[in-house]
Short mmCIF file of C-alpha atoms and ligand atoms in Angstrom, two decimals:
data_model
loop_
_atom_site.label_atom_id
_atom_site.label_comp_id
_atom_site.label_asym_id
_atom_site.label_seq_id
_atom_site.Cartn_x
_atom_site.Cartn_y
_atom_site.Cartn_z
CA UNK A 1 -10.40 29.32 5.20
CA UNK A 2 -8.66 26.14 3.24
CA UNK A 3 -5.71 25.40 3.68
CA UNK A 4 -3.23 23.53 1.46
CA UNK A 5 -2.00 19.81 1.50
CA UNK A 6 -1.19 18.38 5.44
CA UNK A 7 -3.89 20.61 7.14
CA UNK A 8 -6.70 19.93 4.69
CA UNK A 9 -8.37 16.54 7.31
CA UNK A 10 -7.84 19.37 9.98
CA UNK A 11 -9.53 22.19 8.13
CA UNK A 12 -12.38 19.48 7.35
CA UNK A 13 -12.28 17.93 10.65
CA UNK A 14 -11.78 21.37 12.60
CA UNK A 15 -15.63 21.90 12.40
CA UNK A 16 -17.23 19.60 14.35
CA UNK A 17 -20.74 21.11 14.28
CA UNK A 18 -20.31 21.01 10.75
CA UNK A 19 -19.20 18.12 9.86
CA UNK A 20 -22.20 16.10 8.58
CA UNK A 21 -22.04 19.50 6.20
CA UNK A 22 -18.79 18.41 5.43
CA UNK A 23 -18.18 15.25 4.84
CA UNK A 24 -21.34 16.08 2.17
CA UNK A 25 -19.27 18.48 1.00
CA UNK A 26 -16.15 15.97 0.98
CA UNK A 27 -18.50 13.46 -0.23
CA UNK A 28 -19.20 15.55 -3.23
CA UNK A 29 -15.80 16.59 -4.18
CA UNK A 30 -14.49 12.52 -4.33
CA UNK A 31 -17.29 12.42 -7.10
CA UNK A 32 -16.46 15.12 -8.78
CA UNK A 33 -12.29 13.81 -8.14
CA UNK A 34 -13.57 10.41 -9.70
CA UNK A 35 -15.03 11.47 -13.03
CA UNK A 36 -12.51 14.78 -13.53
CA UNK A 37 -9.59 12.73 -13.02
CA UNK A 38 -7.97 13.98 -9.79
CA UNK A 39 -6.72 11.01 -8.62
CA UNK A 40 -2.78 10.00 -9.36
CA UNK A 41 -0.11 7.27 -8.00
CA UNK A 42 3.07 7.74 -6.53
CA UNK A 43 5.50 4.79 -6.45
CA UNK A 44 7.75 3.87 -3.93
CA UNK A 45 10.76 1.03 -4.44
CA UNK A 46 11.00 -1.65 -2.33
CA UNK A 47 14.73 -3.01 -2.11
CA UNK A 48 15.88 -6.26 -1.70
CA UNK A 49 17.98 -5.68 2.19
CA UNK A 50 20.91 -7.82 0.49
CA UNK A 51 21.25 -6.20 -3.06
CA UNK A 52 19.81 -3.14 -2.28
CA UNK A 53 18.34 -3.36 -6.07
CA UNK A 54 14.76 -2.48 -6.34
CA UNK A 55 12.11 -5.32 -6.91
CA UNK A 56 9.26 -4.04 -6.84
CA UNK A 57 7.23 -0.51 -6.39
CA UNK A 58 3.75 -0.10 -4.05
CA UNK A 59 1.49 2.11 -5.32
CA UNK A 60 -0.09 4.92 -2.86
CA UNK A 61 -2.94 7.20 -4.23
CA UNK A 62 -3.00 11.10 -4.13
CA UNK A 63 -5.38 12.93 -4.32
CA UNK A 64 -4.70 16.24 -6.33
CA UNK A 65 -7.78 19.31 -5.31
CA UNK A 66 -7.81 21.76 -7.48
CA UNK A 67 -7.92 24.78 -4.45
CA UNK A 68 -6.71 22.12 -1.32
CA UNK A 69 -3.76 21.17 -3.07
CA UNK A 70 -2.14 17.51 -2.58
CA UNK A 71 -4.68 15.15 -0.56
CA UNK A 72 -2.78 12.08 1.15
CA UNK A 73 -5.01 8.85 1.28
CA UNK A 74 -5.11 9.14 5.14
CA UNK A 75 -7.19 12.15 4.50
CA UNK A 76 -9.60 10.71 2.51
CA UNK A 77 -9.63 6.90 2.46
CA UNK A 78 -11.29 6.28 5.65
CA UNK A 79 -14.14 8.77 4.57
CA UNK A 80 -14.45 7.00 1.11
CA UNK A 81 -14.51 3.88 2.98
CA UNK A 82 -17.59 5.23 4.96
CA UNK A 83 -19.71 6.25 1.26
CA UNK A 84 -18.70 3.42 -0.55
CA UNK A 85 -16.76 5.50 -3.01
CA UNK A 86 -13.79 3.38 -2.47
CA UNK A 87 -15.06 1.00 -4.57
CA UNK A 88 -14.81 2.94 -7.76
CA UNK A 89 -11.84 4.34 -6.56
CA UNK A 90 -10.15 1.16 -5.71
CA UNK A 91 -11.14 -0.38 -9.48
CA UNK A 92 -8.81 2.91 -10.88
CA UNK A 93 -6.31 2.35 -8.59
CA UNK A 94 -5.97 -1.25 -9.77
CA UNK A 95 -6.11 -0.52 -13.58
CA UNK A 96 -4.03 2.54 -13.34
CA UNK A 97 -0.93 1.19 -11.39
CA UNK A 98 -1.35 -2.51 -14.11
CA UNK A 99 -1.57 -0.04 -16.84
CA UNK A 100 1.24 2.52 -15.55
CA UNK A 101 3.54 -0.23 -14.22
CA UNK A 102 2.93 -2.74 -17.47
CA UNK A 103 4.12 0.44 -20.00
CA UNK A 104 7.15 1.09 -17.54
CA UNK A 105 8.42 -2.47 -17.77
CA UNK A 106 7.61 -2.11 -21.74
CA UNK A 107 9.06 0.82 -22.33
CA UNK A 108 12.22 -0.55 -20.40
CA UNK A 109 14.35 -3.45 -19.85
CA UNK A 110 12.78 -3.16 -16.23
CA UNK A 111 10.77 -6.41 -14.87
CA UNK A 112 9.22 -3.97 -11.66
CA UNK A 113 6.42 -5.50 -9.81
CA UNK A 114 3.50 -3.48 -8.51
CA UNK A 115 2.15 -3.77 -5.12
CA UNK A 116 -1.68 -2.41 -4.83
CA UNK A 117 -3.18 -1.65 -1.45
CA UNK A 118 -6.59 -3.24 -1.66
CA UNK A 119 -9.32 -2.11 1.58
CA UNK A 120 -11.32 -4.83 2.60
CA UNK A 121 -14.15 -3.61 1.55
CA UNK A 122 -13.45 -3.99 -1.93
CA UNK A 123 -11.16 -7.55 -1.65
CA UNK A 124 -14.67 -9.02 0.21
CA UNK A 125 -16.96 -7.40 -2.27
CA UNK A 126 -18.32 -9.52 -5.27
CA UNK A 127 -17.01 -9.08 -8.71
CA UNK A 128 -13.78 -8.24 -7.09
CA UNK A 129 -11.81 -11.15 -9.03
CA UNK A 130 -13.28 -10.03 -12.34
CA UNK A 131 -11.97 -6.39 -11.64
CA UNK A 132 -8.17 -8.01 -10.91
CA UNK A 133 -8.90 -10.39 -14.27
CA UNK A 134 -9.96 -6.96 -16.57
CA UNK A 135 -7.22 -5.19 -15.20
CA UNK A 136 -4.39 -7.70 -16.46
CA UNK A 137 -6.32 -8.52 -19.74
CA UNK A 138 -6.66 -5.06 -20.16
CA UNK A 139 -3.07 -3.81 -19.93
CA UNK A 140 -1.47 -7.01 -20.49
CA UNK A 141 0.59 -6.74 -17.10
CA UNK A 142 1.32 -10.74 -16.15
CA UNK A 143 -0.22 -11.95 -13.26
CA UNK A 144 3.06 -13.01 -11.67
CA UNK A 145 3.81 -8.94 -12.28
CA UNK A 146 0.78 -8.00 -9.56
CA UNK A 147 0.85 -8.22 -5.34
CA UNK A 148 -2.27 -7.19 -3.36
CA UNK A 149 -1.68 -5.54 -0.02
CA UNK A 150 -4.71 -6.31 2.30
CA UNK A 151 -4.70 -5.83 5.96
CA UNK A 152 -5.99 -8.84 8.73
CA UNK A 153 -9.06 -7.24 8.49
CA UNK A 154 -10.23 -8.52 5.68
CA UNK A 155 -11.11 -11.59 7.82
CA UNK A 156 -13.69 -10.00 9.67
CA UNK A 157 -16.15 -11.04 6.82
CA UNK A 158 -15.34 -14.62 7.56
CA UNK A 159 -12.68 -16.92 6.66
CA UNK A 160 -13.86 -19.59 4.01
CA UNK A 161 -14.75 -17.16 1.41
CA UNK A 162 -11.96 -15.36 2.18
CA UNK A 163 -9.21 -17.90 1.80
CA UNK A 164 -11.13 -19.27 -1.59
CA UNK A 165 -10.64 -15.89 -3.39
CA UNK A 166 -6.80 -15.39 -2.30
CA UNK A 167 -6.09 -19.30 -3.42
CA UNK A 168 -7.93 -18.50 -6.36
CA UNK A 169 -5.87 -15.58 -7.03
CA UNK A 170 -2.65 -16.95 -6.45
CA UNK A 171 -3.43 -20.12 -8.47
CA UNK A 172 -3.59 -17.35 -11.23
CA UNK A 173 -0.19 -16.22 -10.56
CA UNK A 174 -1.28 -13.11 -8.66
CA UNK A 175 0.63 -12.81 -5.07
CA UNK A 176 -1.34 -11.37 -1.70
CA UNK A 177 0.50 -9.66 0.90
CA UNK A 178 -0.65 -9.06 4.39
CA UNK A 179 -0.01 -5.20 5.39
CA UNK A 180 0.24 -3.85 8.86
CA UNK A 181 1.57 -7.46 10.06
CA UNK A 182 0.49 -7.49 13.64
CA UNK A 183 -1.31 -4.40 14.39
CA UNK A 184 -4.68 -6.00 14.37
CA UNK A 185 -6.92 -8.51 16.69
CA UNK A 186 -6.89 -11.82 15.27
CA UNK A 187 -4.64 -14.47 16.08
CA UNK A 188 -1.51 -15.78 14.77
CA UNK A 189 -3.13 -18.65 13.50
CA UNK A 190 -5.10 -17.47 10.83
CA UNK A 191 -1.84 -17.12 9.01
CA UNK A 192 -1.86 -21.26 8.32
CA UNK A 193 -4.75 -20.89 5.98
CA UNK A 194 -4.46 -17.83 4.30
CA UNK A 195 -2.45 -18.60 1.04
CA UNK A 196 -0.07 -15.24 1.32
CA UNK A 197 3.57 -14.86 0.11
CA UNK A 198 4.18 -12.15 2.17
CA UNK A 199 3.96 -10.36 5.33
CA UNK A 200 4.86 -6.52 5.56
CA UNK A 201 6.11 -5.40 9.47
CA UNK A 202 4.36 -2.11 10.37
CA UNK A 203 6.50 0.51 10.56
CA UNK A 204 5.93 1.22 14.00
CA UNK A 205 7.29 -2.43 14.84
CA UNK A 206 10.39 -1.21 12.73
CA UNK A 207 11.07 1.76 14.40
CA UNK A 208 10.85 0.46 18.08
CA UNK A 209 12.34 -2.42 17.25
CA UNK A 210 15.39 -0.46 18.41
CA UNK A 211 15.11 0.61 21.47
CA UNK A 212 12.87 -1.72 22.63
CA UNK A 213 14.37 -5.48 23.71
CA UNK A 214 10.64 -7.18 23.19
CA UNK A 215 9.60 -5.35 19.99
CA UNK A 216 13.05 -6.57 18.77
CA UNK A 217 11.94 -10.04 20.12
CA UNK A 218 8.71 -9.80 17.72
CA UNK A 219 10.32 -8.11 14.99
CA UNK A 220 13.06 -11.27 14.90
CA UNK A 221 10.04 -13.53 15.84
CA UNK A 222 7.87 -12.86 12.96
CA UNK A 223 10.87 -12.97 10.80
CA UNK A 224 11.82 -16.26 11.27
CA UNK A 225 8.48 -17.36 12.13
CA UNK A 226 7.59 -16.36 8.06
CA UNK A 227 10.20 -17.80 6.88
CA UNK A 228 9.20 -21.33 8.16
CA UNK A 229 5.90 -20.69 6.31
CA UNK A 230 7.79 -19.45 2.85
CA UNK A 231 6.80 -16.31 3.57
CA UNK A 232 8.97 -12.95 2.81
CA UNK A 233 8.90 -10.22 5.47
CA UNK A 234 8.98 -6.17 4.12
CA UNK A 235 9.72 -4.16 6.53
CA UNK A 236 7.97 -0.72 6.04
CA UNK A 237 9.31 2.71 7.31
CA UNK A 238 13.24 2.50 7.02
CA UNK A 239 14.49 5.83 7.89
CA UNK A 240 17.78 5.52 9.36
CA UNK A 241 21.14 3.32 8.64
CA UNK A 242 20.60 1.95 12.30
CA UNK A 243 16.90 0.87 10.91
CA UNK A 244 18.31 -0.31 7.89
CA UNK A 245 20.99 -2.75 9.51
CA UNK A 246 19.00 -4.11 12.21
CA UNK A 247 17.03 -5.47 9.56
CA UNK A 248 19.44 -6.61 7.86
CA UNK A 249 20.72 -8.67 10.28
CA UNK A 250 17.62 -10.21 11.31
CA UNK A 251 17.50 -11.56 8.03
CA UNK A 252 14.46 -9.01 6.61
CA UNK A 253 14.09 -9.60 3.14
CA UNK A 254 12.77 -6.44 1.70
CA UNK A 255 12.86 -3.02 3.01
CA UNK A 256 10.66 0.31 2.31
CA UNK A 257 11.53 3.56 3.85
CA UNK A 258 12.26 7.11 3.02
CA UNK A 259 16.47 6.40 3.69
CA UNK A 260 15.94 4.70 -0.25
CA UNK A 261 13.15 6.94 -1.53
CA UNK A 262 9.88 8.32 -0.97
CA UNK A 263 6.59 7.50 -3.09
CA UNK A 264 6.96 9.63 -6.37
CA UNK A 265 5.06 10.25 -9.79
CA UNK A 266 5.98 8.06 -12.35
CA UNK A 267 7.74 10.33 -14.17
CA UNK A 268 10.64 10.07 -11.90
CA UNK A 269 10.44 6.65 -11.63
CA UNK A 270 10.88 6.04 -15.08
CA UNK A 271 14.48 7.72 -14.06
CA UNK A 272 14.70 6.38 -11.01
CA UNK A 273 18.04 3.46 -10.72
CA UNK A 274 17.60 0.23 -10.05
CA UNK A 275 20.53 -0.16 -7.48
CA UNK A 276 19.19 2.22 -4.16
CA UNK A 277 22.19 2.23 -1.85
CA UNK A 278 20.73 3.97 1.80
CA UNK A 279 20.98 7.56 1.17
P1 C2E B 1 0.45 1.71 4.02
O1 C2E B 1 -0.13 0.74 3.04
O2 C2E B 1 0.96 1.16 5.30
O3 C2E B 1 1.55 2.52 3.20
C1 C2E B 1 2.77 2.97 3.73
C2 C2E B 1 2.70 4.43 4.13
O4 C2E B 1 3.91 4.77 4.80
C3 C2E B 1 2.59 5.39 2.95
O5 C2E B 1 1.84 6.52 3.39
C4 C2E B 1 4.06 5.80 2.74
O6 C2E B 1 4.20 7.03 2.08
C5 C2E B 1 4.53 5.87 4.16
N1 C2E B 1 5.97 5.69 4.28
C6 C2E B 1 6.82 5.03 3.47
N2 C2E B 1 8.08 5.06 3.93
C7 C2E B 1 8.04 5.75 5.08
C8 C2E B 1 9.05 6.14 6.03
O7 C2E B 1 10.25 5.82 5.93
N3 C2E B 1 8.63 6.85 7.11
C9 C2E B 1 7.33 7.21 7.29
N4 C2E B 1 7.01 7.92 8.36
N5 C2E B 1 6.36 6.86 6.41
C10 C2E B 1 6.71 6.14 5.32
P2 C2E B 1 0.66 7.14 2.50
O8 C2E B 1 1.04 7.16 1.05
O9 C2E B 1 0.25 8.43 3.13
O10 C2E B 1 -0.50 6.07 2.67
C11 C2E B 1 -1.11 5.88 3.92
C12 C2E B 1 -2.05 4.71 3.88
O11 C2E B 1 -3.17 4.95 3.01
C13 C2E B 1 -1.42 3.42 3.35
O12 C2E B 1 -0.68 2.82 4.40
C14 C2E B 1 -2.64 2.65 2.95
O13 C2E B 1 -3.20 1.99 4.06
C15 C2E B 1 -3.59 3.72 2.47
N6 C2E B 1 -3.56 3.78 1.00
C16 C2E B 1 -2.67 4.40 0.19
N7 C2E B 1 -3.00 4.22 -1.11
C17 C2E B 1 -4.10 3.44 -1.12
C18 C2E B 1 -4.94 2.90 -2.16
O14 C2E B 1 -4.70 3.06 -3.36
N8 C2E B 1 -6.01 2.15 -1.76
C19 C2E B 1 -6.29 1.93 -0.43
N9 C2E B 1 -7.37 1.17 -0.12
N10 C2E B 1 -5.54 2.42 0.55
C20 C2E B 1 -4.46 3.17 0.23
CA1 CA B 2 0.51 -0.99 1.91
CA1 CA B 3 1.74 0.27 7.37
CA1 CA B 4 -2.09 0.07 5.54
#
């Protein structure tokens, strides 16, 4: 039987015998998803730790299924990864959080930036410039407006190429952001070539960052260590006060957690204040 929302990956994963059935099956639906329209964006602020005034929103993609319910991208990124369908699904997320995110500031006397999680399959792939260059021609969002979140792993397809694309993006006005800061294999010292504004602290960092003297020593490490290279830190997964003003302290710049606000539908962003004081 299907089940609704959080248990969907189980109910597809749950059958292991079956599963070549179902990720056809899964397979399948993301098609049908893609053309129907199924797909939506939630936003979630990111404050500035001094102001606590919101800067700038990432986008996160749901997936709404018409008998499964909501779909979080956990439960179906990885697998669209695998078919390739993230690439047309990765071109709509782009255009829809410009297009969504240029109308809000419009429509407002907001100036929000968006924050788009890009997989490295589609930041390595070619034409991916000319997607980023339709997508602000097309809704008019400025450049300076837009912030790519990749993970380190866009490296693995080599560096040169790599580092090419981001300075040509940022030499457009567009900003890159590495995600997941130091939960992958390379070395610290890819970060002297790669042209990035900003580094986001898992949120597992930020939570044991706590109770744990040497993940506090990293935490504060990578802190300052950014800020020597101009960077801005965002520290992801703020729950609690004690989260919020160990931070703080260490001199974070931006925080993202559930104690401001979870990701939402536009709609109540649009009524969403600017000033998020830890609730
Ligand atoms: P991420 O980029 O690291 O995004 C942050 C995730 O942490 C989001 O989960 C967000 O809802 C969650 N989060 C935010 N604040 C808190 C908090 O205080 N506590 C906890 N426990 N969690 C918090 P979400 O929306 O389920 O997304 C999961 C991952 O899916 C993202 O991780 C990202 O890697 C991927 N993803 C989401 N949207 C897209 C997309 O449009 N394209 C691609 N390629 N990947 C996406
Ligand atoms: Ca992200
Ligand atoms: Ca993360
Ligand atoms: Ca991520």
């Amino acid at each position: 039987a299907k089940r609704q929302g959080r248990n969907t990956w189980q109910w597809y994963r749950g059958r292991k015998a079956e599963s070549v059935k179902h990720s056809v099956a899964m397979r399948h639906d993301l098609h049908t998803a893609l053309i129907e329209g199924h797909f939506e964006l939630h936003y979630q602020p990111l404050v500035d730790a001094m102001s606590s005034r919101m800067r700038s929103v990432e986008a996160l993609v749901r997936w709404r299924h018409p008998t499964l319910g909501l779909i979080a991208p956990g439960d179906f990124i990885p697998l669209a990864e695998q078919t390739g369908q993230i690439i047309p699904l990765g071109r709509w997320v782009l255009l829809q959080a410009c297009r969504e995110i240029a109308t809000l500031n419009e429509q407002s006397d907001r100036v929000l930036s968006v924050a788009v999680n890009i997989s490295s399959l589609q930041f390595c792939r070619d034409g991916f410039l000319d997607e980023v260059k339709y997508a602000l021609k097309a809704t008019g969002l400025p450049p300076e407006r837009l912030e790519l979140e990749v993970t380190e792993s866009v490296l693995l397809d080599g560096t040169d190429p790599i580092i090419e694309l981001m300075q040509t993006l940022v030499t457009m006005g567009v900003r890159v952001a590495l995600d997941d800061f130091g939960t992958g294999f390379s070395s610290l010292s890819y970060l002297c070539d790669l042209p990035t504004h900003k580094v986001k602290l898992d949120r597992r960092f930020v939570q044991k960052a706590l109770k744990n003297r040497r993940m506090a020593a990293i935490v504060q490490g990578v802190i300052t260590m950014a800020h020597h290279m101009d960077m801005q830190v965002v520290a992801e997964g703020i729950e609690t006060r004690a989260q919020q003003e160990d931070l703080t302290r260490r001199h974070c710049d931006l925080l993202q957690g559930y104690l401001f606000a979870r990701p939402m539908p536009l709609e109540e962003l649009k009524r969403l204040p600017d000033y998020l004081p830890a609730i």
